[in-house]
mmCIF file of C-alpha atoms in Angstrom:
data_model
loop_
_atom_site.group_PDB
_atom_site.id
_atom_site.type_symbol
_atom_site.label_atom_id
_atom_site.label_comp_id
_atom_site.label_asym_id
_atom_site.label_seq_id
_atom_site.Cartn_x
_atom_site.Cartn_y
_atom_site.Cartn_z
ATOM 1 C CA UNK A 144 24.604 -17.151 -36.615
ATOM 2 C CA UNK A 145 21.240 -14.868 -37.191
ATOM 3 C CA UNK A 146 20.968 -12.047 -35.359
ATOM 4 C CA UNK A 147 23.610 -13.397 -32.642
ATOM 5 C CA UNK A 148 23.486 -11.376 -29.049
ATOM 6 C CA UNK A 149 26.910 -10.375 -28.598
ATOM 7 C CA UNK A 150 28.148 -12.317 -24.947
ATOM 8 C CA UNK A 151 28.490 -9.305 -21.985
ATOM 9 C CA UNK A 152 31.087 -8.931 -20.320
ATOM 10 C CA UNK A 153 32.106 -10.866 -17.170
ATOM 11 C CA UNK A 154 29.943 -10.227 -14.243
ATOM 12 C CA UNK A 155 27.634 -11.012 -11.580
ATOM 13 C CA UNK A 156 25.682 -12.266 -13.881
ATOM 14 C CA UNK A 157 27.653 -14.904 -14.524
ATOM 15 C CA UNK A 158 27.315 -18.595 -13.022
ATOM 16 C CA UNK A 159 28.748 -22.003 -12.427
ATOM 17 C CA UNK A 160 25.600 -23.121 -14.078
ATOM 18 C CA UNK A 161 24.678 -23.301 -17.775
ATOM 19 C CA UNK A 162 23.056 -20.294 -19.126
ATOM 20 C CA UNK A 163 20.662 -21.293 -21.193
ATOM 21 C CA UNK A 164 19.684 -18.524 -22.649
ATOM 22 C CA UNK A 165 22.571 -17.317 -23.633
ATOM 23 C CA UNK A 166 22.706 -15.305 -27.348
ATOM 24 C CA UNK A 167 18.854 -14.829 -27.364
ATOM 25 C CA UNK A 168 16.904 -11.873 -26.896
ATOM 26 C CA UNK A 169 13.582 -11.896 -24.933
ATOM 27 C CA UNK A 170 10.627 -8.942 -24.701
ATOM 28 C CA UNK A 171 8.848 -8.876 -21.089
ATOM 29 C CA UNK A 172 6.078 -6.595 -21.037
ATOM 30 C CA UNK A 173 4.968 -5.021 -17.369
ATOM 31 C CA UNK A 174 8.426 -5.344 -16.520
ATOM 32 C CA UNK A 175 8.798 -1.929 -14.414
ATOM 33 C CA UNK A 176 7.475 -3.881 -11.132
ATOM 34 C CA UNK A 177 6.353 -7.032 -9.588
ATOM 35 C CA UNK A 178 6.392 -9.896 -11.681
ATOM 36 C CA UNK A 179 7.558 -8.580 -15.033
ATOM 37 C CA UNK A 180 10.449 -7.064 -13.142
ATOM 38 C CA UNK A 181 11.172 -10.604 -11.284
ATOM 39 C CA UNK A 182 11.013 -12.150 -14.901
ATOM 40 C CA UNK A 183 13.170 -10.064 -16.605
ATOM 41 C CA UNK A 184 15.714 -10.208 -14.341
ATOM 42 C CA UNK A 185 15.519 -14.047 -14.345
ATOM 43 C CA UNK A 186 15.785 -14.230 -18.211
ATOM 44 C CA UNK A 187 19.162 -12.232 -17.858
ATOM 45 C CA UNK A 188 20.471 -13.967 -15.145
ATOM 46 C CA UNK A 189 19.625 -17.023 -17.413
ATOM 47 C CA UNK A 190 21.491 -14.844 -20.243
ATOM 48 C CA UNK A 191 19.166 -13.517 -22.475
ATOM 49 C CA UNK A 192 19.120 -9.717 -23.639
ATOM 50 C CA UNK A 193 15.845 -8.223 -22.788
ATOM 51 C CA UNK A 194 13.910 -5.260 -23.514
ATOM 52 C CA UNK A 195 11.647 -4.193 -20.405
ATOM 53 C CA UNK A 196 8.710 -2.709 -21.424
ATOM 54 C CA UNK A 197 6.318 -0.910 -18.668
ATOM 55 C CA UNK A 198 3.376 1.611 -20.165
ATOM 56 C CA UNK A 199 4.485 5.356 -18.661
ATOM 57 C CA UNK A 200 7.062 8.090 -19.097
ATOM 58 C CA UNK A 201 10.216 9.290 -16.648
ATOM 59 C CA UNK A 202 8.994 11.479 -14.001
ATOM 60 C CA UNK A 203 9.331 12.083 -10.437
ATOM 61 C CA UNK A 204 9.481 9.707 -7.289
ATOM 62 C CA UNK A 205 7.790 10.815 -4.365
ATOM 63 C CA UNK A 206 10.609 12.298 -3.230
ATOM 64 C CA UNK A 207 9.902 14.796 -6.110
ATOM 65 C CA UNK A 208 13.469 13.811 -7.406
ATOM 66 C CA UNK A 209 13.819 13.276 -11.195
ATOM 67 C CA UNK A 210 13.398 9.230 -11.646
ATOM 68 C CA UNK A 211 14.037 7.342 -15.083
ATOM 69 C CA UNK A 212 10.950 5.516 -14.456
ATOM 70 C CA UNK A 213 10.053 1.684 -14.027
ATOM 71 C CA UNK A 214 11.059 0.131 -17.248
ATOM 72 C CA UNK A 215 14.371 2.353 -17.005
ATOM 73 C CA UNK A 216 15.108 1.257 -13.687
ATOM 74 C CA UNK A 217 14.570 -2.687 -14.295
ATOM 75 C CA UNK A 218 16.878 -2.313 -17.662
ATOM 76 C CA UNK A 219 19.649 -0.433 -15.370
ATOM 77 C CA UNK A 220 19.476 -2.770 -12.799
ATOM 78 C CA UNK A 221 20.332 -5.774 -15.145
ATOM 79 C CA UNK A 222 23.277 -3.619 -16.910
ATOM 80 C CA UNK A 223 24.734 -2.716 -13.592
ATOM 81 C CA UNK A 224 25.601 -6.687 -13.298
ATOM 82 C CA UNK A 225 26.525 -6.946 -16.915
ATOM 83 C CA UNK A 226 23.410 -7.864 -18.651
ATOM 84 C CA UNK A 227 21.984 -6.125 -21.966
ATOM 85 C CA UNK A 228 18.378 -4.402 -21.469
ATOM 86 C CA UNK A 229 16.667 -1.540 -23.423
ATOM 87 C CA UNK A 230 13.613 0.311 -22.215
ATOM 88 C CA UNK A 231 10.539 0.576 -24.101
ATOM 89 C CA UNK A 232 7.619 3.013 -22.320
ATOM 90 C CA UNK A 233 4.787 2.564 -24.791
ATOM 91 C CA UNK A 234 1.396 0.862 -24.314
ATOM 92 C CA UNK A 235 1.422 -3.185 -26.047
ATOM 93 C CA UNK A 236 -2.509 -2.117 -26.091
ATOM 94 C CA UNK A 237 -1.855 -0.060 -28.777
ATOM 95 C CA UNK A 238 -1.555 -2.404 -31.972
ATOM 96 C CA UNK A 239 1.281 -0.309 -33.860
ATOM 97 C CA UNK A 240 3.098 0.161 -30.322
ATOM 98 C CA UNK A 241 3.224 -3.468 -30.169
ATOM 99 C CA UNK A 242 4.599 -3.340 -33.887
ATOM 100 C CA UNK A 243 7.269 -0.925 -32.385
ATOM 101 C CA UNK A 244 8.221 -3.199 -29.074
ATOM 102 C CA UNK A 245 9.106 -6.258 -31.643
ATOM 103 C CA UNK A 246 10.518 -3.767 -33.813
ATOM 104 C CA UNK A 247 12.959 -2.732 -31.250
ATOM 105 C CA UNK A 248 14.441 -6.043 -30.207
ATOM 106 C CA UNK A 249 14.874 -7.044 -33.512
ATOM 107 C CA UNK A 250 16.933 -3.487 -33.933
ATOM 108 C CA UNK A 251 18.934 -4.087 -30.963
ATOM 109 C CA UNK A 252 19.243 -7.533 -30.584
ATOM 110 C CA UNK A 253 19.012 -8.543 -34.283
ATOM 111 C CA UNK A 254 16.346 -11.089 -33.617
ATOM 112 C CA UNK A 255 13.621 -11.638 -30.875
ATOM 113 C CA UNK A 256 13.280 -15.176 -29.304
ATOM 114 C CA UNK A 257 11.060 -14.582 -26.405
ATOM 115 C CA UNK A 258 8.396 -12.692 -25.531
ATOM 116 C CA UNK A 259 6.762 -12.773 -22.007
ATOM 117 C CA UNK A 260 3.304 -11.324 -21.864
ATOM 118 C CA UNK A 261 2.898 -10.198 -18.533
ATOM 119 C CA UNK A 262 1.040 -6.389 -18.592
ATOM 120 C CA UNK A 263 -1.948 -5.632 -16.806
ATOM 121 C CA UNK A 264 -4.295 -3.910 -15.232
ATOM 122 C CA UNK A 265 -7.356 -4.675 -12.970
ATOM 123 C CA UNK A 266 -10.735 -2.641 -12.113
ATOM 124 C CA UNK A 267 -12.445 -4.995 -10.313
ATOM 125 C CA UNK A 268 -16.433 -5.090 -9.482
ATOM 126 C CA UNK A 269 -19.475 -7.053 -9.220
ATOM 127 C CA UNK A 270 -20.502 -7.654 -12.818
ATOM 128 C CA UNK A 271 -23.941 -6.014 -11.790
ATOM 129 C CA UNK A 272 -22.345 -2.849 -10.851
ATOM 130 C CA UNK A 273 -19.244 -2.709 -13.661
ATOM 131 C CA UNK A 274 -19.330 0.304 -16.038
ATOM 132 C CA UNK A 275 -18.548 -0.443 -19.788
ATOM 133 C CA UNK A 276 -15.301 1.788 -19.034
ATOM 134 C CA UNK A 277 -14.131 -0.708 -16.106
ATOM 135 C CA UNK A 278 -15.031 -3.508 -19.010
ATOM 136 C CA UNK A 279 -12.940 -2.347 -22.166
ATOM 137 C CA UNK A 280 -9.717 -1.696 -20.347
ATOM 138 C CA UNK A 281 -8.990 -4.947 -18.567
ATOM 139 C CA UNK A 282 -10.062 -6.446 -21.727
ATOM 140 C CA UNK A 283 -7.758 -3.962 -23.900
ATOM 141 C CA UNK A 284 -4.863 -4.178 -21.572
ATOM 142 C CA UNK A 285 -5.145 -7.932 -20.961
ATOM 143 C CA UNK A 286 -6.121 -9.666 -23.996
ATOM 144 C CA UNK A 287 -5.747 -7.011 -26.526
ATOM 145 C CA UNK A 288 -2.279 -6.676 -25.293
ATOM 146 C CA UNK A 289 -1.702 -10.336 -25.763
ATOM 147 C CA UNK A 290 -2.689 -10.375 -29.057
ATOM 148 C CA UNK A 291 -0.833 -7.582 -30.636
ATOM 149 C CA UNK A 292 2.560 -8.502 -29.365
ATOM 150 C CA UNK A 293 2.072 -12.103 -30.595
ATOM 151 C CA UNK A 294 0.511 -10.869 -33.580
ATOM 152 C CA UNK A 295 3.847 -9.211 -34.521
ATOM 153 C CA UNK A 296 6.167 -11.780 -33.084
ATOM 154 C CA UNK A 297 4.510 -14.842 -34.776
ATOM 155 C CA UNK A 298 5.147 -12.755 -38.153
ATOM 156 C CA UNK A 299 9.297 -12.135 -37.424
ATOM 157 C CA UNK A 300 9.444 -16.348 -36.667
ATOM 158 C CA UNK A 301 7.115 -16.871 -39.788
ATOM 159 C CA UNK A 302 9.567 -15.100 -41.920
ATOM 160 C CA UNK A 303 12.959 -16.152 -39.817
ATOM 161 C CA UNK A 304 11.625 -19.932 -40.632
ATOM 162 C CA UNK A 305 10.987 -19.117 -43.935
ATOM 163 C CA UNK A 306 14.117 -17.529 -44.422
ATOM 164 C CA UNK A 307 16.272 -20.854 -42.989
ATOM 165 C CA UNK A 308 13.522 -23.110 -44.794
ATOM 166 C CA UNK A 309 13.318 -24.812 -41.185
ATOM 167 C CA UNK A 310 12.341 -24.226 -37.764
ATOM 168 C CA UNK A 311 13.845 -21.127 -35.716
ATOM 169 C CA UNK A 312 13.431 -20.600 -31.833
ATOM 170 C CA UNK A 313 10.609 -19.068 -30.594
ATOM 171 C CA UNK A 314 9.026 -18.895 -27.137
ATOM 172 C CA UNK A 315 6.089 -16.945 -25.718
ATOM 173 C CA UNK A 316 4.913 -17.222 -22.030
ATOM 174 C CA UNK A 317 1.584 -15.919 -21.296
ATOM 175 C CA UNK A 318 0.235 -14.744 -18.310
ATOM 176 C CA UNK A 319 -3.417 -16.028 -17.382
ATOM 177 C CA UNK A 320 -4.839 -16.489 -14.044
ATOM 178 C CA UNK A 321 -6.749 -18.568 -11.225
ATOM 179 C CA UNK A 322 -9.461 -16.055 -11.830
ATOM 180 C CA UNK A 323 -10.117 -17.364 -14.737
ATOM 181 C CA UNK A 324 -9.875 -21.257 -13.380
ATOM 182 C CA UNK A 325 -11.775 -20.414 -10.383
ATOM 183 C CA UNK A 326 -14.259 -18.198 -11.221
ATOM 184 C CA UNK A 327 -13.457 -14.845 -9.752
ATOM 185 C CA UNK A 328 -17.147 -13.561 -8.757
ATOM 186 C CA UNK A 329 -15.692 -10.047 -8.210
ATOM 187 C CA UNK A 330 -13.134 -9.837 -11.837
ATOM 188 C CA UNK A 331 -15.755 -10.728 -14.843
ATOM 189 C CA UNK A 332 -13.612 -8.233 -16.973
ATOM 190 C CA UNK A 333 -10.162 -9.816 -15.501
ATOM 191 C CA UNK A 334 -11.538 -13.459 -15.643
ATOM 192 C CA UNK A 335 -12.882 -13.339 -19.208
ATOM 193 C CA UNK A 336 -9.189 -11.392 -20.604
ATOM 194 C CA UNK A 337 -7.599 -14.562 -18.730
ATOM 195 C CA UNK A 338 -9.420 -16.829 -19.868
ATOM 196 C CA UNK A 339 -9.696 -15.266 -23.265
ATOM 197 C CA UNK A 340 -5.310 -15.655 -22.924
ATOM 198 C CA UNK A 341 -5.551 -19.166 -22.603
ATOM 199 C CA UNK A 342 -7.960 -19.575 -25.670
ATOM 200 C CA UNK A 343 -5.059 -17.335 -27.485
ATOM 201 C CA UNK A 344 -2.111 -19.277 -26.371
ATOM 202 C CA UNK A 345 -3.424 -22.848 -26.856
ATOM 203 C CA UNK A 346 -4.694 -21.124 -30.736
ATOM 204 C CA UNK A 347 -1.055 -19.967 -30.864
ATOM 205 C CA UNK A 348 0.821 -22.905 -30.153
ATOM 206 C CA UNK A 349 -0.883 -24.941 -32.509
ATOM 207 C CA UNK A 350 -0.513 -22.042 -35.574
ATOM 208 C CA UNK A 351 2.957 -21.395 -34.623
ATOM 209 C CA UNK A 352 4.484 -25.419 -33.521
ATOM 210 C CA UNK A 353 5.200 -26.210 -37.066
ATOM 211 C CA UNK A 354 8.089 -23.071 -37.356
ATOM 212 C CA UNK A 355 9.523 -24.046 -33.801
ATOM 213 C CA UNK A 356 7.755 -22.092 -31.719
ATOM 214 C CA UNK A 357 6.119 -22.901 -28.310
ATOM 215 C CA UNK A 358 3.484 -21.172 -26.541
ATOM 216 C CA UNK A 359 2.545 -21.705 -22.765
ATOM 217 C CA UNK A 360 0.287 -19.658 -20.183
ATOM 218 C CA UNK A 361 0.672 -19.718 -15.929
ATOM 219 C CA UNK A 362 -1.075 -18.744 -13.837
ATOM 220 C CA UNK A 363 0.680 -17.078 -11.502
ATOM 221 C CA UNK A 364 -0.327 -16.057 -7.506
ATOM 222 C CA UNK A 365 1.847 -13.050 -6.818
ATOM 223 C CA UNK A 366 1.890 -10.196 -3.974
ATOM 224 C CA UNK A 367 2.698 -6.964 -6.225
ATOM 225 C CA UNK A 368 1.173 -3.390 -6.360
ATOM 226 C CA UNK A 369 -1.484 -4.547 -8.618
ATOM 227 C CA UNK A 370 -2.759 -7.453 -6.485
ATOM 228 C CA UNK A 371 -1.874 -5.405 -3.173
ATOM 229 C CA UNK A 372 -5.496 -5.403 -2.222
ATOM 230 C CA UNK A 373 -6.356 -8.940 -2.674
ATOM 231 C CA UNK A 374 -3.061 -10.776 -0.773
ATOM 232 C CA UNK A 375 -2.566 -7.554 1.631
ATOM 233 C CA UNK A 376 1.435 -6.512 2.729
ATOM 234 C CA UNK A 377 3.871 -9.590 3.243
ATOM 235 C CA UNK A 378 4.279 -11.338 6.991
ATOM 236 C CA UNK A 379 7.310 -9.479 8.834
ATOM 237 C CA UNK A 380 8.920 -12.659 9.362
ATOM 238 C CA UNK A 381 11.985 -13.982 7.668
ATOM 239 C CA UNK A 382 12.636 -15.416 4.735
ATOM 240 C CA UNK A 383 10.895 -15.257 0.719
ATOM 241 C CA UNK A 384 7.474 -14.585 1.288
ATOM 242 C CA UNK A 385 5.592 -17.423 -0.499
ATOM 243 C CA UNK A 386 3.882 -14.856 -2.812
ATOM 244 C CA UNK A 387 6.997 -13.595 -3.975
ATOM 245 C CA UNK A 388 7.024 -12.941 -7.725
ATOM 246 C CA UNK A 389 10.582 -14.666 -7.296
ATOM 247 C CA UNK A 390 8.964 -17.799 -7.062
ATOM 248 C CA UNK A 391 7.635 -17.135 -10.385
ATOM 249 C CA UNK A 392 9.464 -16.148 -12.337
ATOM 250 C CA UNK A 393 12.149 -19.562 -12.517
ATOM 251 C CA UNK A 394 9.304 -21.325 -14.027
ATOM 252 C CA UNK A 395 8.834 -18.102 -16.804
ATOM 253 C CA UNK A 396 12.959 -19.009 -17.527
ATOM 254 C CA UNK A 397 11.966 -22.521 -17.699
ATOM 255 C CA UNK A 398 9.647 -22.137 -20.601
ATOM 256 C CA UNK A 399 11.442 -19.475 -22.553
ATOM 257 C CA UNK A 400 14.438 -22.325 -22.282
ATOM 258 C CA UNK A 401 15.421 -24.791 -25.451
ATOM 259 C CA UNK A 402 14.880 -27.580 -22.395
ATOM 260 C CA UNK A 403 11.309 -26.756 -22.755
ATOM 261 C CA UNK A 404 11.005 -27.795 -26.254
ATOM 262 C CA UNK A 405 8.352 -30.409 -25.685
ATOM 263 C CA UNK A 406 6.302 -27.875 -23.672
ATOM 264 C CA UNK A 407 3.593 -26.545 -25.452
ATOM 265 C CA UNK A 408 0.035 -25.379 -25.334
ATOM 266 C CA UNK A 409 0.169 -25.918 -21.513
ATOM 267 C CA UNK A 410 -1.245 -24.098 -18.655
ATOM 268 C CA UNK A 411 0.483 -24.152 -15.213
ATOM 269 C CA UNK A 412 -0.262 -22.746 -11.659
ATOM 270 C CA UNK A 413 3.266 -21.066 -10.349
ATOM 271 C CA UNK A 414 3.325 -19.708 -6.704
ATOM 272 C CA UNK A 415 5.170 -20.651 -3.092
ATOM 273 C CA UNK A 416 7.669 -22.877 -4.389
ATOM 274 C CA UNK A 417 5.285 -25.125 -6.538
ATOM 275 C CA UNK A 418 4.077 -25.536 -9.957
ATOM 276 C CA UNK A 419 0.634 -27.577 -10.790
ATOM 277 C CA UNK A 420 0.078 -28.374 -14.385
ATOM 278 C CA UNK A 421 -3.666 -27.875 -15.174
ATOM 279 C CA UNK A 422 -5.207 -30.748 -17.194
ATOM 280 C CA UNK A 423 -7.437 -29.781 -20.160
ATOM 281 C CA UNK A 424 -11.441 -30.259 -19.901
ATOM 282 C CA UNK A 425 -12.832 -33.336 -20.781
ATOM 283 C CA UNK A 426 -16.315 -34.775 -21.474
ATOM 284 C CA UNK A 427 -18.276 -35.479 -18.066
ATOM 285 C CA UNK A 428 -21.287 -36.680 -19.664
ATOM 286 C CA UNK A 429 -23.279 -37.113 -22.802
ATOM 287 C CA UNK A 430 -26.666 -37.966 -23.884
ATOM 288 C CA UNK A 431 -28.072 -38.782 -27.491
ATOM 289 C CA UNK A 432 -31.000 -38.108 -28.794
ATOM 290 C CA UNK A 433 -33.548 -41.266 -29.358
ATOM 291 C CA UNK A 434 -35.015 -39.482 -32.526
ATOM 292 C CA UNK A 435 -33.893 -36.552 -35.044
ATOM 293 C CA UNK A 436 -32.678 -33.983 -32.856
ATOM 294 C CA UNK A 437 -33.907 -33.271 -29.259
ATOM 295 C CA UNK A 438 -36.794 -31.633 -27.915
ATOM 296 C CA UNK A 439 -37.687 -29.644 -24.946
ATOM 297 C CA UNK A 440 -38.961 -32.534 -23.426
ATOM 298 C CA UNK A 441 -35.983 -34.990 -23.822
ATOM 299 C CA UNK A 442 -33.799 -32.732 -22.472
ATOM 300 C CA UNK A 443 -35.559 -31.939 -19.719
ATOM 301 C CA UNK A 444 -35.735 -35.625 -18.997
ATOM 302 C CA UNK A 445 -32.001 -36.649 -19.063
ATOM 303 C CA UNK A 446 -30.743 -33.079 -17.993
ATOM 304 C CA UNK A 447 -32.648 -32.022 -15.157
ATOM 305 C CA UNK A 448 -32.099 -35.745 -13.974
ATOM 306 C CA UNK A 449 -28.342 -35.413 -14.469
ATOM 307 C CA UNK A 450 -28.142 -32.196 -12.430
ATOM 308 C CA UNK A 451 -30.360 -33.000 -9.502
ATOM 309 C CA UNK A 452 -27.912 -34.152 -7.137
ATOM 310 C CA UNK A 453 -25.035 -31.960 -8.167
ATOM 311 C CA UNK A 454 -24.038 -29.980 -5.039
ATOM 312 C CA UNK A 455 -25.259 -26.540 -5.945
ATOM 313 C CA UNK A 456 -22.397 -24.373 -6.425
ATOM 314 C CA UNK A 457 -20.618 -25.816 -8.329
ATOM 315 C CA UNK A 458 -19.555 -24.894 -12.124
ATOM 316 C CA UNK A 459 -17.505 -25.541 -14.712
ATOM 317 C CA UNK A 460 -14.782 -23.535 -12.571
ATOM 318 C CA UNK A 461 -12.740 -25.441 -10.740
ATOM 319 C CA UNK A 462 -12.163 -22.995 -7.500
ATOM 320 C CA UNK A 463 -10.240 -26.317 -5.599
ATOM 321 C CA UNK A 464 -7.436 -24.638 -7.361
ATOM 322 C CA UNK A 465 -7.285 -21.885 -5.038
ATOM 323 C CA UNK A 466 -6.114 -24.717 -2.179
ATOM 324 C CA UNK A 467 -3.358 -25.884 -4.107
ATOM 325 C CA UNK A 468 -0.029 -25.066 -2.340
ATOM 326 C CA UNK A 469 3.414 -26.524 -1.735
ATOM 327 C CA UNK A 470 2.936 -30.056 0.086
#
């Protein structure tokens, strides 16, 4: 078989339950911490080989002992229970680094079937007070970062179909966000890279369907480092904290999964033990012009009559998402 991922050995990785992602090899990027860490250990536990990508070099805890760093740790911590994982430190911002991460899994696992977009980054302000700094990297890390890896992964399954003169296997999970659905008045950079990964992955899934390949976004609502400021430090009490990336990342093993086949050009909120799938946007209302094209004056008629008894805040975003939790 192409590019086969040699079966690990025995372990406690093993189940009672299918693996079904067994013999394919998966890319998560952000995959040091939080959720990238909580899906990359779900994909192996679901058997996949996976490279863990998180931007930054080895260097010292705070201890001031020597540490391997993030994306080292997470690919130990899967070996240690008999998984396959590789490291990869470089930034999926940077277009031939991106070229390199695909690169790699192909070299060590002789093929890549999944990638999981997951790195990020936020800098969050009022749009009136953002600096053009504060702008360019959310949108660099976030959608740029998007892009290249799928860039580079769309060409390997363009070529592997071409090559078997059929479909191959091919998943990609992106990672967008409520900001984007509700209308995060504090994230303009972050909302417009999320919402700019959604316009991406449904763009994707359509280029991409006809050699096998499915592409999906969530929204996930996580308590990591990066969000530590928005969700605060988890209750004291016992048991998974509903913000958990755990509850996440099942859902991430879901779509990367050949029972997802069917699954494609979605977007799904993923948090506290429930999933919502997000219908697409649909026409509310249209007018026609009663001569060649509109004026000023025609639209003001139907328009301004059509908005005045729309409560006033609300938009196009849908911030009732923000409520949704498990019943």
């Amino acid at each position: 078989m192409e590019g086969q991922v040699e079966n690990s050995p025995a372990g406690p990785l093993d189940s009672p339950l299918d693996r079904p992602l067994e013999g394919l090899a998966a890319i998560v990027t952000g995959a040091g911490r939080g959720l990238g860490r909580a899906e990359a250990l779900e994909l192996a536990r679901l058997g996949a080989a996976v490279i863990v990508n998180d931007y930054g070099q080895p260097g010292r805890d705070g201890s001031g002992e020597a540490s391997a760093g993030p994306a080292e740790e997470t690919a130990a911590e899967i070996r240690a229970v008999g998984g396959r994982a590789v490291a990869h430190t470089g930034d999926v911002a940077d277009f031939q680094e991106a070229a390199r991460l695909v690169g790699l899994a192909i070299e060590e696992f002789g093929k890549l079937d999944i990638l999981v977009n997951n790195a990020g980054i936020l800098r969050d302000r009022m749009v009136f007070s953002m600096t053009e700094e504060e702008w360019d990297s959310v949108i660099r890390v976030h959608l740029k970062g998007h892009f290249n890896t799928t860039r580079f992964a769309a060409a390997h399954w363009r070529e592997r179909s071409k090559a078997a003169g059929g479909p191959v296997f091919g998943r990609i999970v992106n990672t967008s966000s409520e900001a984007f659905l509700a209308g995060s008045a504090g994230q303009p950079n972050y909302a417009a890279a999320k919402g700019g990964i959604v316009g991406l992955t449904t763009s994707t899934a359509l280029a991409l369907a006809k050699y096998g390949v499915t592409a999906n976004a969530i929204c996930p609502r996580a308590r990591t480092r990066m969000t530590e400021d928005v969700f605060g430090e988890a209750s004291a009490e016992g048991g998974l904290d509903p913000l958990a990336p755990e509850h996440v990342a099942p859902l991430v093993g879901y779509l990367a999964s050949p029972a997802a086949a069917r699954v494609n050009g979605q977007l799904l909120v993923v948090h506290g033990g429930m999933v919502a799938v997000v219908e697409r946007p649909r026409v509310r209302a249209r007018f026609d012009s009663g001569q060649e094209t509109f004026t000023y004056d025609e639209l003001d008629a139907v328009l301004t009559k059509h908005y005045a008894d729309r409560p006033p805040g609300e938009t196009f975003a849908a911030a009732e998402v923000l409520a949704l939790k498990r019943a």
